[in-house]
Coordinates of C-alpha atoms (C1' of nucleotides) in Angstrom, one line a residue:
Chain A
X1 CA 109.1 -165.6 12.6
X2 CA 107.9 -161.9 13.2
X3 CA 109.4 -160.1 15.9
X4 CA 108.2 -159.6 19.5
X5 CA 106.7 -156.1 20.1
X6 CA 106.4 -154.3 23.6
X7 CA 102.0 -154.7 23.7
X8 CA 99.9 -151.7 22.5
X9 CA 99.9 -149.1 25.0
X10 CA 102.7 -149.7 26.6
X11 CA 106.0 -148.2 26.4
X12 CA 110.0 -148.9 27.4
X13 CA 111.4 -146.1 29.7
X14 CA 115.0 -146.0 28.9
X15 CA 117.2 -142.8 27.2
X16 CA 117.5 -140.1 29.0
X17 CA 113.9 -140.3 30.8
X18 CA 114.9 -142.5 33.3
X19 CA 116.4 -139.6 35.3
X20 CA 113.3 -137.4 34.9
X21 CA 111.5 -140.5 36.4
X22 CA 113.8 -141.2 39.5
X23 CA 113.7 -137.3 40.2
X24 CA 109.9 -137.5 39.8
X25 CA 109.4 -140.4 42.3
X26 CA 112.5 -138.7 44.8
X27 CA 110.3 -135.7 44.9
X28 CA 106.7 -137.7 45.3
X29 CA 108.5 -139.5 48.4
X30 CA 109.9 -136.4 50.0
X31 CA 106.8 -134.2 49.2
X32 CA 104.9 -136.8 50.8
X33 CA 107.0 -137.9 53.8
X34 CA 107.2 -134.2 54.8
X35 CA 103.4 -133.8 54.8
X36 CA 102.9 -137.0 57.0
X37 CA 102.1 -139.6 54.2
X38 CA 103.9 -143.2 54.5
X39 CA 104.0 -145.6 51.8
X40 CA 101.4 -147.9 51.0
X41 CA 102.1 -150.8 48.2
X42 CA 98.9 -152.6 47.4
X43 CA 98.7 -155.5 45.1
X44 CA 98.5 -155.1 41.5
X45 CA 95.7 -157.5 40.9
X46 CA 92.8 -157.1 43.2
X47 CA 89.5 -159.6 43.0
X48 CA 87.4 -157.9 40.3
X49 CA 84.5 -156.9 42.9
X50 CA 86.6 -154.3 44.4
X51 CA 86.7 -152.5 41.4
X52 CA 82.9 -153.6 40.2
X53 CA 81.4 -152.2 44.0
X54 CA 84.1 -149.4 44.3
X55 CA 84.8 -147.2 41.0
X56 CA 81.2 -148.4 40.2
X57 CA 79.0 -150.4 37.5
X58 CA 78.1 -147.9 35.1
X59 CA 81.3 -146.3 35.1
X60 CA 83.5 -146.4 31.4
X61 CA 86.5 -148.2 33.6
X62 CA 84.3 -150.8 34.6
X63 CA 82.4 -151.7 32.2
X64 CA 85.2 -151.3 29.0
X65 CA 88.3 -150.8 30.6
X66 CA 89.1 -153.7 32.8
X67 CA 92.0 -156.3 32.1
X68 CA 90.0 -159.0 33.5
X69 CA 91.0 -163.0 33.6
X70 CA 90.7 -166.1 35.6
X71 CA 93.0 -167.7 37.5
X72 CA 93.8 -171.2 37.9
X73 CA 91.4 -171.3 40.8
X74 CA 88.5 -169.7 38.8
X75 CA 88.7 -166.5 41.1
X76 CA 88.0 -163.3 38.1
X77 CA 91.0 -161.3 39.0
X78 CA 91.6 -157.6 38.0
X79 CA 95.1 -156.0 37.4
X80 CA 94.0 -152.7 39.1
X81 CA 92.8 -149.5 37.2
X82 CA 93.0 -146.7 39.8
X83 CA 94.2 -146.8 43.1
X84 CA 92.0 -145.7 45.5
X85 CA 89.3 -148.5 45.6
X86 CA 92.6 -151.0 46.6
X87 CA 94.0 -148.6 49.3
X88 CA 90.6 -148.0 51.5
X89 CA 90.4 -152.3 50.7
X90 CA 93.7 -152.5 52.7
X91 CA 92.5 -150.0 55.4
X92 CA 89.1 -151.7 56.0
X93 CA 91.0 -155.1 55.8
X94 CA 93.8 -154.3 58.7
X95 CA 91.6 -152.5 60.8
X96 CA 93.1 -149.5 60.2
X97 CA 89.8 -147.6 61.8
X98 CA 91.1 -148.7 65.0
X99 CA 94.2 -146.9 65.0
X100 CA 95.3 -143.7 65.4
X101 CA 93.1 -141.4 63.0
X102 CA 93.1 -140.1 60.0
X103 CA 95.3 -142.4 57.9
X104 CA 97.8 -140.9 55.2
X105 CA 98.9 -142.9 52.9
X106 CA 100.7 -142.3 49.3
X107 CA 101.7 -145.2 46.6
X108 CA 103.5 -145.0 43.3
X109 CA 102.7 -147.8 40.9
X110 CA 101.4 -149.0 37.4
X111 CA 98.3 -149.1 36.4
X112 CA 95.8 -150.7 33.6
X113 CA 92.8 -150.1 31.4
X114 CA 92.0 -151.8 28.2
X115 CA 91.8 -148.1 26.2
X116 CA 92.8 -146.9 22.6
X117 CA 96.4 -145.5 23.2
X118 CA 96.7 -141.9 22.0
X119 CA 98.5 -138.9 23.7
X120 CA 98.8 -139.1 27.4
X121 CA 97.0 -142.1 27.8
X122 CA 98.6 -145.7 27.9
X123 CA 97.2 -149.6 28.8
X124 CA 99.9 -149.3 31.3
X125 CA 100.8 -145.9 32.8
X126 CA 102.1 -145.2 36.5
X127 CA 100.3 -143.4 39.0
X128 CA 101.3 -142.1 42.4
X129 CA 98.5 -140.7 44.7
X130 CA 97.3 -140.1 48.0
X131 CA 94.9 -140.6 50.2
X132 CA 93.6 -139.8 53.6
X133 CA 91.2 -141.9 55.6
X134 CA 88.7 -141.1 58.7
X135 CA 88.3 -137.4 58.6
X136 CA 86.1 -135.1 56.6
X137 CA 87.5 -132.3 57.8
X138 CA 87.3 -129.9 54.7
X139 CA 91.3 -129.0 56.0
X140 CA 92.3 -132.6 54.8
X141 CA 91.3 -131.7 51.3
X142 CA 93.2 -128.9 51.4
X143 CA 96.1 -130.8 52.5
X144 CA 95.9 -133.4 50.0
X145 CA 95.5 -130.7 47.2
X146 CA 98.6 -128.8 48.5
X147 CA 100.1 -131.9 48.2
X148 CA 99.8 -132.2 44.9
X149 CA 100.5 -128.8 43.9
X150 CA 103.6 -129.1 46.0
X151 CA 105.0 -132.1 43.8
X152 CA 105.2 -130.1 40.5
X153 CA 106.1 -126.8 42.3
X154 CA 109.0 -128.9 43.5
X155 CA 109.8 -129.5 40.1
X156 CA 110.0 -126.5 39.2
X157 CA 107.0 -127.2 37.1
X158 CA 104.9 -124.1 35.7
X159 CA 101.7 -123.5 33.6
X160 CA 99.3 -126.0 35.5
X161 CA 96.3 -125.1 36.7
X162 CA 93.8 -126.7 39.8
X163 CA 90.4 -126.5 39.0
X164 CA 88.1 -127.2 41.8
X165 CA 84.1 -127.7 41.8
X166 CA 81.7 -129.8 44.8
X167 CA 79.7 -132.3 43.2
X168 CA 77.2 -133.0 46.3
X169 CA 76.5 -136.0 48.2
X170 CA 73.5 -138.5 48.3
X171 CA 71.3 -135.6 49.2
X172 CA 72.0 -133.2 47.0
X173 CA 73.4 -134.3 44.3
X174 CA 70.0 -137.0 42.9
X175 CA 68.2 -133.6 43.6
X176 CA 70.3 -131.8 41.4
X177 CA 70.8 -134.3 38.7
X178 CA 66.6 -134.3 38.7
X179 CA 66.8 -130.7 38.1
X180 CA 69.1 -130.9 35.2
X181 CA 67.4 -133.7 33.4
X182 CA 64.0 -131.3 33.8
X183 CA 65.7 -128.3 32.8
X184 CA 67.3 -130.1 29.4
X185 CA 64.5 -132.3 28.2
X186 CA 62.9 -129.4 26.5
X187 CA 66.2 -129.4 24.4
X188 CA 66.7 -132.9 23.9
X189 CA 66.7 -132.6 19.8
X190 CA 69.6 -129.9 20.1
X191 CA 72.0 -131.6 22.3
X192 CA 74.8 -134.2 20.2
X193 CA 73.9 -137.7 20.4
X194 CA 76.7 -138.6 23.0
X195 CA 74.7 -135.9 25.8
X196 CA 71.5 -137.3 24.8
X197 CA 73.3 -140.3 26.4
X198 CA 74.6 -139.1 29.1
X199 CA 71.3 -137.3 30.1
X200 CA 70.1 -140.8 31.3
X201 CA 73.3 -142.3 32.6
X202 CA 74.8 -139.2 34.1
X203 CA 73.6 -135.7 33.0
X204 CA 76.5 -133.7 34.7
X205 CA 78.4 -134.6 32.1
X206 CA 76.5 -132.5 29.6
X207 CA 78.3 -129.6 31.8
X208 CA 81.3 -130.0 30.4
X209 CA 80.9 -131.0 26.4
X210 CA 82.6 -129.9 23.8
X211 CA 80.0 -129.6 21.2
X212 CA 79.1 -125.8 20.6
X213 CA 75.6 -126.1 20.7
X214 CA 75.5 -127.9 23.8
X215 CA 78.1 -125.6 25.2
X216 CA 75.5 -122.9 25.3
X217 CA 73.0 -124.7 26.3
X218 CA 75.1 -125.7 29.2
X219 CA 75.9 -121.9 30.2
X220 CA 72.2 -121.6 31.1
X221 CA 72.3 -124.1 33.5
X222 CA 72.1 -122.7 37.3
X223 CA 75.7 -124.4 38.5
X224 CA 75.8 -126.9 41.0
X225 CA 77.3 -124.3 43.8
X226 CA 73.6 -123.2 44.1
X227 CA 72.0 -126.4 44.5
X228 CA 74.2 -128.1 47.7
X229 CA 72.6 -129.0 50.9
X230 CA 73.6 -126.8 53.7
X231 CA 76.2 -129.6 54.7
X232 CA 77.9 -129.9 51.1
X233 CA 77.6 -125.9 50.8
X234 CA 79.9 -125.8 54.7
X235 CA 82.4 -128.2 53.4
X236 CA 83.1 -126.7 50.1
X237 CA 83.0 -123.3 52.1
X238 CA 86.4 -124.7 54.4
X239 CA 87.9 -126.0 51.3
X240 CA 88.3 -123.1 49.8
X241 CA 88.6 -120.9 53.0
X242 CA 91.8 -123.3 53.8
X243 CA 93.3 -122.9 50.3
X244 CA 93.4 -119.6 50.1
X245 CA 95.0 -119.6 53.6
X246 CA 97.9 -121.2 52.1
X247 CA 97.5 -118.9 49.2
X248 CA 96.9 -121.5 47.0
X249 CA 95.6 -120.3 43.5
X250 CA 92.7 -122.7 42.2
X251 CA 89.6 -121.8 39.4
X252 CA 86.1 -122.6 40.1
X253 CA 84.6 -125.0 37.6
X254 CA 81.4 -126.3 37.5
X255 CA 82.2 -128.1 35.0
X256 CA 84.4 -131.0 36.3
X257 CA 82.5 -134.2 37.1
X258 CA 84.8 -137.2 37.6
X259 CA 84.2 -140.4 36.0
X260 CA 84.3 -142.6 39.3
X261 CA 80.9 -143.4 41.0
X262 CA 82.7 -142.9 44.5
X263 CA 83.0 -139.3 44.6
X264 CA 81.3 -136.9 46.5
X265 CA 81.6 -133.1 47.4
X266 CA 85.2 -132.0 46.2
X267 CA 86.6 -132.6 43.3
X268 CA 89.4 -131.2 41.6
X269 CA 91.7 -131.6 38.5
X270 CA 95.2 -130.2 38.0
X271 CA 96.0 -129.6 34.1
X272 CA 98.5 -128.4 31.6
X273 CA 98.4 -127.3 28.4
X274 CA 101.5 -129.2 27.1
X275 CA 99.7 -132.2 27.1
X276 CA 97.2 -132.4 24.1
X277 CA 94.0 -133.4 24.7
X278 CA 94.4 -135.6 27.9
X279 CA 95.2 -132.7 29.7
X280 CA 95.3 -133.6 33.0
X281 CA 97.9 -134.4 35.3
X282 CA 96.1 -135.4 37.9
X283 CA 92.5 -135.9 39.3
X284 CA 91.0 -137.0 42.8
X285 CA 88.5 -135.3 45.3
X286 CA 86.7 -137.0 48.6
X287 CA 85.0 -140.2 48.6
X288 CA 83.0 -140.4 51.9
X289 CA 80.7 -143.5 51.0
X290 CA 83.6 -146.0 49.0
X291 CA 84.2 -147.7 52.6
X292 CA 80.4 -148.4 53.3
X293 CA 80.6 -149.4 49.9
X294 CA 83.1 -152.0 49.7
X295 CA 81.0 -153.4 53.0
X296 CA 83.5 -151.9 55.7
X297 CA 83.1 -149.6 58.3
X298 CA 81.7 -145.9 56.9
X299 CA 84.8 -143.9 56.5
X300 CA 85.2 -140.5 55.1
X301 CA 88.3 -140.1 52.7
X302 CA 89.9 -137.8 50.2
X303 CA 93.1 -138.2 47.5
X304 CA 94.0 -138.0 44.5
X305 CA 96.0 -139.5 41.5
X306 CA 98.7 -138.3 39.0
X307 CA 99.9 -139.5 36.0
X308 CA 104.0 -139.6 35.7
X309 CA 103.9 -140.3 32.0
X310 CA 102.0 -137.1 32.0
X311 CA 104.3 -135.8 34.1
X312 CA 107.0 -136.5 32.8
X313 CA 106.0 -135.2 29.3
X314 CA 105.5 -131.7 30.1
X315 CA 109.4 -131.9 32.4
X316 CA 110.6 -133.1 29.6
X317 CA 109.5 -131.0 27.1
X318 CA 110.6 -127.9 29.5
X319 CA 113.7 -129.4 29.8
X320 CA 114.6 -129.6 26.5
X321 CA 117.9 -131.0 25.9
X322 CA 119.8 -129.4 28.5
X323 CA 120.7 -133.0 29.8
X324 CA 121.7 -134.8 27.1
X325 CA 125.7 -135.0 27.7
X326 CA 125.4 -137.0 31.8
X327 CA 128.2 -139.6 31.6
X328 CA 127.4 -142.8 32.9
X329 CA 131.0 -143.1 34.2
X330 CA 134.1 -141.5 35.9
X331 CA 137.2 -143.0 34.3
X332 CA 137.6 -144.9 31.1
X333 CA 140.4 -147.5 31.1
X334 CA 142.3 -148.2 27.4
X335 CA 144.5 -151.1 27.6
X336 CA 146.8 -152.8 24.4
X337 CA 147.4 -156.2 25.0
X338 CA 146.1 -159.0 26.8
X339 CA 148.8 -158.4 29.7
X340 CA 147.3 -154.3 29.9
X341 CA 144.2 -155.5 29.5
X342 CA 144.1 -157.4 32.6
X343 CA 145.9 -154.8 34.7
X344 CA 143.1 -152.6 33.2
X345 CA 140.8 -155.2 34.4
X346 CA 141.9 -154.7 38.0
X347 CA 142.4 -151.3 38.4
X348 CA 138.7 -150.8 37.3
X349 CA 137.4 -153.6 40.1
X350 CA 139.6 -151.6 42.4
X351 CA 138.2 -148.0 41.6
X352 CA 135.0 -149.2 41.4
X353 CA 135.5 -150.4 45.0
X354 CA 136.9 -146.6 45.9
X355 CA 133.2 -145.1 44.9
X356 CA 134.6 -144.1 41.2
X357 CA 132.8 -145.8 38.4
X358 CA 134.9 -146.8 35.9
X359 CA 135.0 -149.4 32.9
X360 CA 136.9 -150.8 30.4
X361 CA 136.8 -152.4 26.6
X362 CA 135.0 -155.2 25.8
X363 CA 135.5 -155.5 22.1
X364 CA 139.5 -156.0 21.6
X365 CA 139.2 -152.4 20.2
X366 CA 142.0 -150.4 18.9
X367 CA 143.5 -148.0 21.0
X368 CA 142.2 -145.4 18.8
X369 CA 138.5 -146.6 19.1
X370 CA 138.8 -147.0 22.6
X371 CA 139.5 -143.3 22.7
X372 CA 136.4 -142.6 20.3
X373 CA 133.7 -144.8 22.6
X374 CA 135.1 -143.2 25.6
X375 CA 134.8 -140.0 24.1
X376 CA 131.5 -141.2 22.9
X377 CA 130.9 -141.9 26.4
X378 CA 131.5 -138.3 27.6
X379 CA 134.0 -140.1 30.2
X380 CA 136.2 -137.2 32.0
X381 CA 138.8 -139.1 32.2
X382 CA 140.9 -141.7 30.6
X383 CA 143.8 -144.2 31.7
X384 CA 145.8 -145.8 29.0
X385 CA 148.2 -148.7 29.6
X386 CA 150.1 -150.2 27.3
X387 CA 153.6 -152.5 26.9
X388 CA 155.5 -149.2 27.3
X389 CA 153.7 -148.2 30.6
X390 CA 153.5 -152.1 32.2
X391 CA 157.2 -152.3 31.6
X392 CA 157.7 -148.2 33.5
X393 CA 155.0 -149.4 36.4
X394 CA 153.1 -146.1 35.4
X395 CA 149.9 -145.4 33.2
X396 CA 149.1 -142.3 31.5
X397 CA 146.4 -140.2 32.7
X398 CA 144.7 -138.4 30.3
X399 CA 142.0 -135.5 30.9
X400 CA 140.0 -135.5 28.0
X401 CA 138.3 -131.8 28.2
X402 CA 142.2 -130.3 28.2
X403 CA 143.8 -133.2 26.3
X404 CA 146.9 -133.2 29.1
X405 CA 148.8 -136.0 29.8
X406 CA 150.1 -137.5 33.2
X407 CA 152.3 -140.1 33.9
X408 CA 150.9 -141.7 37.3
X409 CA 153.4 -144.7 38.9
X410 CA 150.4 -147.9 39.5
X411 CA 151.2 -147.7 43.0
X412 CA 149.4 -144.0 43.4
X413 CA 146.6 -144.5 40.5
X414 CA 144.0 -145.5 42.6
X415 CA 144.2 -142.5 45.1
X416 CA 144.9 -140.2 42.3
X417 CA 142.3 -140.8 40.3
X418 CA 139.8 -141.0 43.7
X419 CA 141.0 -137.2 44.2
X420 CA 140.5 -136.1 40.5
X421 CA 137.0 -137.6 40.0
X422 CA 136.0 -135.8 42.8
X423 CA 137.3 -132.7 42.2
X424 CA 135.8 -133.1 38.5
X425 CA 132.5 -133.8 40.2
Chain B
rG1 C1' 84.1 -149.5 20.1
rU2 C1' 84.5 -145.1 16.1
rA3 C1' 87.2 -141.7 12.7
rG4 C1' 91.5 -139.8 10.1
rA5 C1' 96.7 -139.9 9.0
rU6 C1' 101.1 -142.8 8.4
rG7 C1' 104.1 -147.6 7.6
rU8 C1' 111.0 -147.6 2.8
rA9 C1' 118.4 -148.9 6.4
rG10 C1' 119.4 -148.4 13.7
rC11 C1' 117.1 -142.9 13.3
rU12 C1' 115.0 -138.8 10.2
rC13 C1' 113.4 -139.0 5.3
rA14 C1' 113.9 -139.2 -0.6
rA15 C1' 112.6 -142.1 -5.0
rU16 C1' 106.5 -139.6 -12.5
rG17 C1' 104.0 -147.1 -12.6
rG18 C1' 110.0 -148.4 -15.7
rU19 C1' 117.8 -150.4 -14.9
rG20 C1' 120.5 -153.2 -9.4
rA21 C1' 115.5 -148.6 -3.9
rG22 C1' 119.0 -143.7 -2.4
rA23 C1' 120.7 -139.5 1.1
rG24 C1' 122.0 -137.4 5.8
rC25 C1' 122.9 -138.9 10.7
rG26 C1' 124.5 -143.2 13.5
rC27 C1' 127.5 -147.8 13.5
rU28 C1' 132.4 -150.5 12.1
rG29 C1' 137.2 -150.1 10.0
rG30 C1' 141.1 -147.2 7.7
rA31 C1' 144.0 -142.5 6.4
rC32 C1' 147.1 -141.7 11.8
rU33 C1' 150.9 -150.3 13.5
rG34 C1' 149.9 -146.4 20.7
rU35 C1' 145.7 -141.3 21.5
rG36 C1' 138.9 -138.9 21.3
rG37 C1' 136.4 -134.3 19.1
rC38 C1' 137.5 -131.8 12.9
rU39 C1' 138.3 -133.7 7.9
rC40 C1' 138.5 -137.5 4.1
rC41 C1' 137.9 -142.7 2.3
rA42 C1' 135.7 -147.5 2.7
rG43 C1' 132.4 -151.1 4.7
rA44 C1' 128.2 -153.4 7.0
rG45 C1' 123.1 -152.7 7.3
rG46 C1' 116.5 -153.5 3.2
rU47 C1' 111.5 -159.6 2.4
rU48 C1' 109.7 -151.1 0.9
rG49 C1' 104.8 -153.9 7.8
rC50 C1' 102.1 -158.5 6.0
rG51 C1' 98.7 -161.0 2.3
rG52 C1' 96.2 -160.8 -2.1
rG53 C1' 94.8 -158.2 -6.8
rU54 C1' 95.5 -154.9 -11.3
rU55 C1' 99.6 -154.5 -14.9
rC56 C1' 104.3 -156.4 -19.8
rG57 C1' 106.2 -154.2 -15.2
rA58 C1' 104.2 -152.1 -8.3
rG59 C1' 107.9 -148.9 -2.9
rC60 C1' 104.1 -146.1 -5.9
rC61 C1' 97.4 -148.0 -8.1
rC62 C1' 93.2 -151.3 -5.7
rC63 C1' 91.3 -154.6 -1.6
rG64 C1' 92.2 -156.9 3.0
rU65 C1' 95.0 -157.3 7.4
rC66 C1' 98.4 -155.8 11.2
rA67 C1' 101.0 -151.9 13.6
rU68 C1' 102.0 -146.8 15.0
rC69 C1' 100.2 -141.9 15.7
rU70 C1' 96.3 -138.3 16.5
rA71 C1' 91.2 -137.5 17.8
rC72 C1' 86.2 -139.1 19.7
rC73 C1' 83.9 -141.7 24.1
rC74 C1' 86.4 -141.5 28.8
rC75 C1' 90.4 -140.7 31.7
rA76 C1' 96.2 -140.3 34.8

RNA sequence: GUAGAUGUAGCUCAAUGGUGAGAGCGCUGGACUGUGGCUCCAGAGGUUGCGGGUUCGAGCCCCGUCAUCUACCCCA
């Protein structure tokens, strides 16, 4: 019988990285509370379609990505891949047009593609995101960006960088895809053999490859900021024009596509170095066709998406391992005998009770031992009771930075050892 | 889907094709019948990922397979 492994690409969060997540999500919650967002929770299995008619056919997700099944009923389910597609499902489905406008929502929750696992990128990883429904006012992407920006700047987070770039709409864009497939054709034999690809399926992405040779033949392409209708050029004019106001430091980059069919005009990537090659924390831009898409009312939208794995890789790694010694509890109780023991017992159920955490031994350990796992433990304090002490009605209280010893009658233990742990804290 | 690297104790790693596969850390116990950290001693813990092959003999060489990591494609 071989033993049960966690699935490829996915992973146990449990030393010290659950507090780097709970401080993560605190912050995503606050950040986004206090810039009008409310909590959306979508399912995370959605009819395939949504995802097939939203993120798009051609699209790598879609077509290789996809955890896919049947269900008892023969329905093709879909554990969701990205969570935008889901979100403008629930606002078209609730009528959410019909209320006050526009619609802020944010969600934290896991996500799935069928990938290779390598560095930054799982079969299950957790996104939180926003998004923001029936406005295009170019202001809203400038709130949703700062939004972003906010969550790691809360953190205390340093070293990322917010790349912006427009990448059209249904005018422009065909016009300047046309343009690019003109413009490379000559060159076909000297681009690699994945951009001779993507010259058919989608030739922005020869913009940003990493072969050399392509590279420079990339630089001598006229970048898209010259080529948007006079509608795209406005927008992407009050995007920026509200970032700066804010003082918000972004790069221009022509480069960035996306690899979701819904976009259009912004777009925008935040990255880090720390992170290897998947470098990005987070991605999103607007979407103003997705709801006439998915066969709703035509909405205008714009959010984004962040990885916390990713997230919490580069906190981590700035954290080092300056929070390794947290104690999981306030007061250690070491008890000799079955009679001390269940006094022990007690007087933990009744501290507990009082707000202190507190626990006791579960192995019929030596007193010595005790002392080691609650030292272990990095426990503050420790109570030891034994025949001597049940016989005097007191227990010893010993502080185990100093090493001094108290003797406390039972009748005050409770309160004194309320005081202590809060003064320790 | 493709490519490379790596699989030996709970963890990090040793072991020219040759005796019974070792060390450090960790864990448990003891020295100290009732007092943690330091020190010393002892103990537990292994199908060398799995399956074949070559060989008198394989942890080591060969083939296959699985897993992990990293990278490509693409993305959080």
């Amino acid at each position: 019988m071989t033993f049960i492994r966690a699935p490829r690409g996915t992973i146990d969060v449990f030393p010290e990285r659950p507090e780097i997540w709970q401080r993560l999500e605190e912050t995503v919650r606050s950040v986004c509370r206090n810039a009008g967002y409310t909590e959306i929770r979508t399912p995370v299995f959605e009819h395939t379609e949504l995802f097939q008619r939203g993120v798009g056919e051609g699209t790598d997700i879609v077509e290789k990505e996809m955890y896919t099944f049947l269900d008892k009923g023969e329905r093709s389910i879909t554990l969701r891949p990205e969570g935008t597609a889901p979100v403008v499902r629930a606002y078209l489905e609730h009528k959410m047009w019909a209320g006050p406008q526009p619609v802020k929502v944010y969600y934290i929750g896991p996500m799935f593609r069928y990938e290779r696992p390598q560095l930054g990128r799982l079969r299950q990883h957790t996104q939180f995101g926003v998004e923001a429904l029936g406005s295009s006012d170019p202001a809203l992407d400038a709130d949703v960006i700062s939004v972003l920006i906010s969550v790691y700047q809360s953190l205390g987070l340093e070293g990322f960088v917010v790349r912006l770039n427009s990448i059209g709409c249904s005018v422009c864009r065909p016009r300047y895809k046309e343009n690019l497939i003109n413009l490379l054709s000559k060159d076909v034999d000297e681009l690699c053999s994945d951009c001779r690809r993507r010259l058919e399926r989608n030739p922005l992405r020869v913009l940003d490859c990493k072969n050399e040779r392509c590279k420079e033949l990339a630089k001598k392409l006229p970048p898209i900021f010259d080529h948007l209708c006079e509608d795209c050029a406005r927008h992407f004019r009050g995007v920026t024009k509200h970032l700066e106001a804010l003082g918000l430091v972004y790069k221009l980059d022509p480069t960035i596509v996306r690899g979701l069919d819904y976009y259009t005009k912004t777009v925008f990537e935040i990255i880090h170095s720390g992170l290897g090659a998947q470098d990005a924390l987070g991605g999103g831009g607007r979407y103003d066709g997705l709801a006439e898409e998915l066969g709703g009312t035509a909405t205008p939208g714009v959010g984004f998406a962040a990885g916390i794995e990713r997230a919490v890789q580069v906190l981590s790694d700035a954290a080092g391992e300056a929070c390794e010694d947290a104690s999981n509890i306030d007061v250690f109780i070491a008890a000799m005998g079955d009679e001390s023991k269940l006094q022990a017992f007690r007087i933990t159920h009744a501290l507990r009770k009082k707000g202190v955490s507190s626990d006791i031994d579960y192995l019929d350990r030596s007193l010595r031992a005790q002392m080691k796992y609650a030292n272990k433990q990095n426990v503050k304090t420790v109570v030891i009771i034994g025949e001597d002490e049940l016989a005097g009605d007191y227990a010893i209280v010993r502080d185990m930075a100093t090493g001094e010893q108290t003797q406390v009658p039972f009748g005050n233990l409770i309160q004194v050892l309320a005081q202590n742990t809060t003064l320790l804290r």
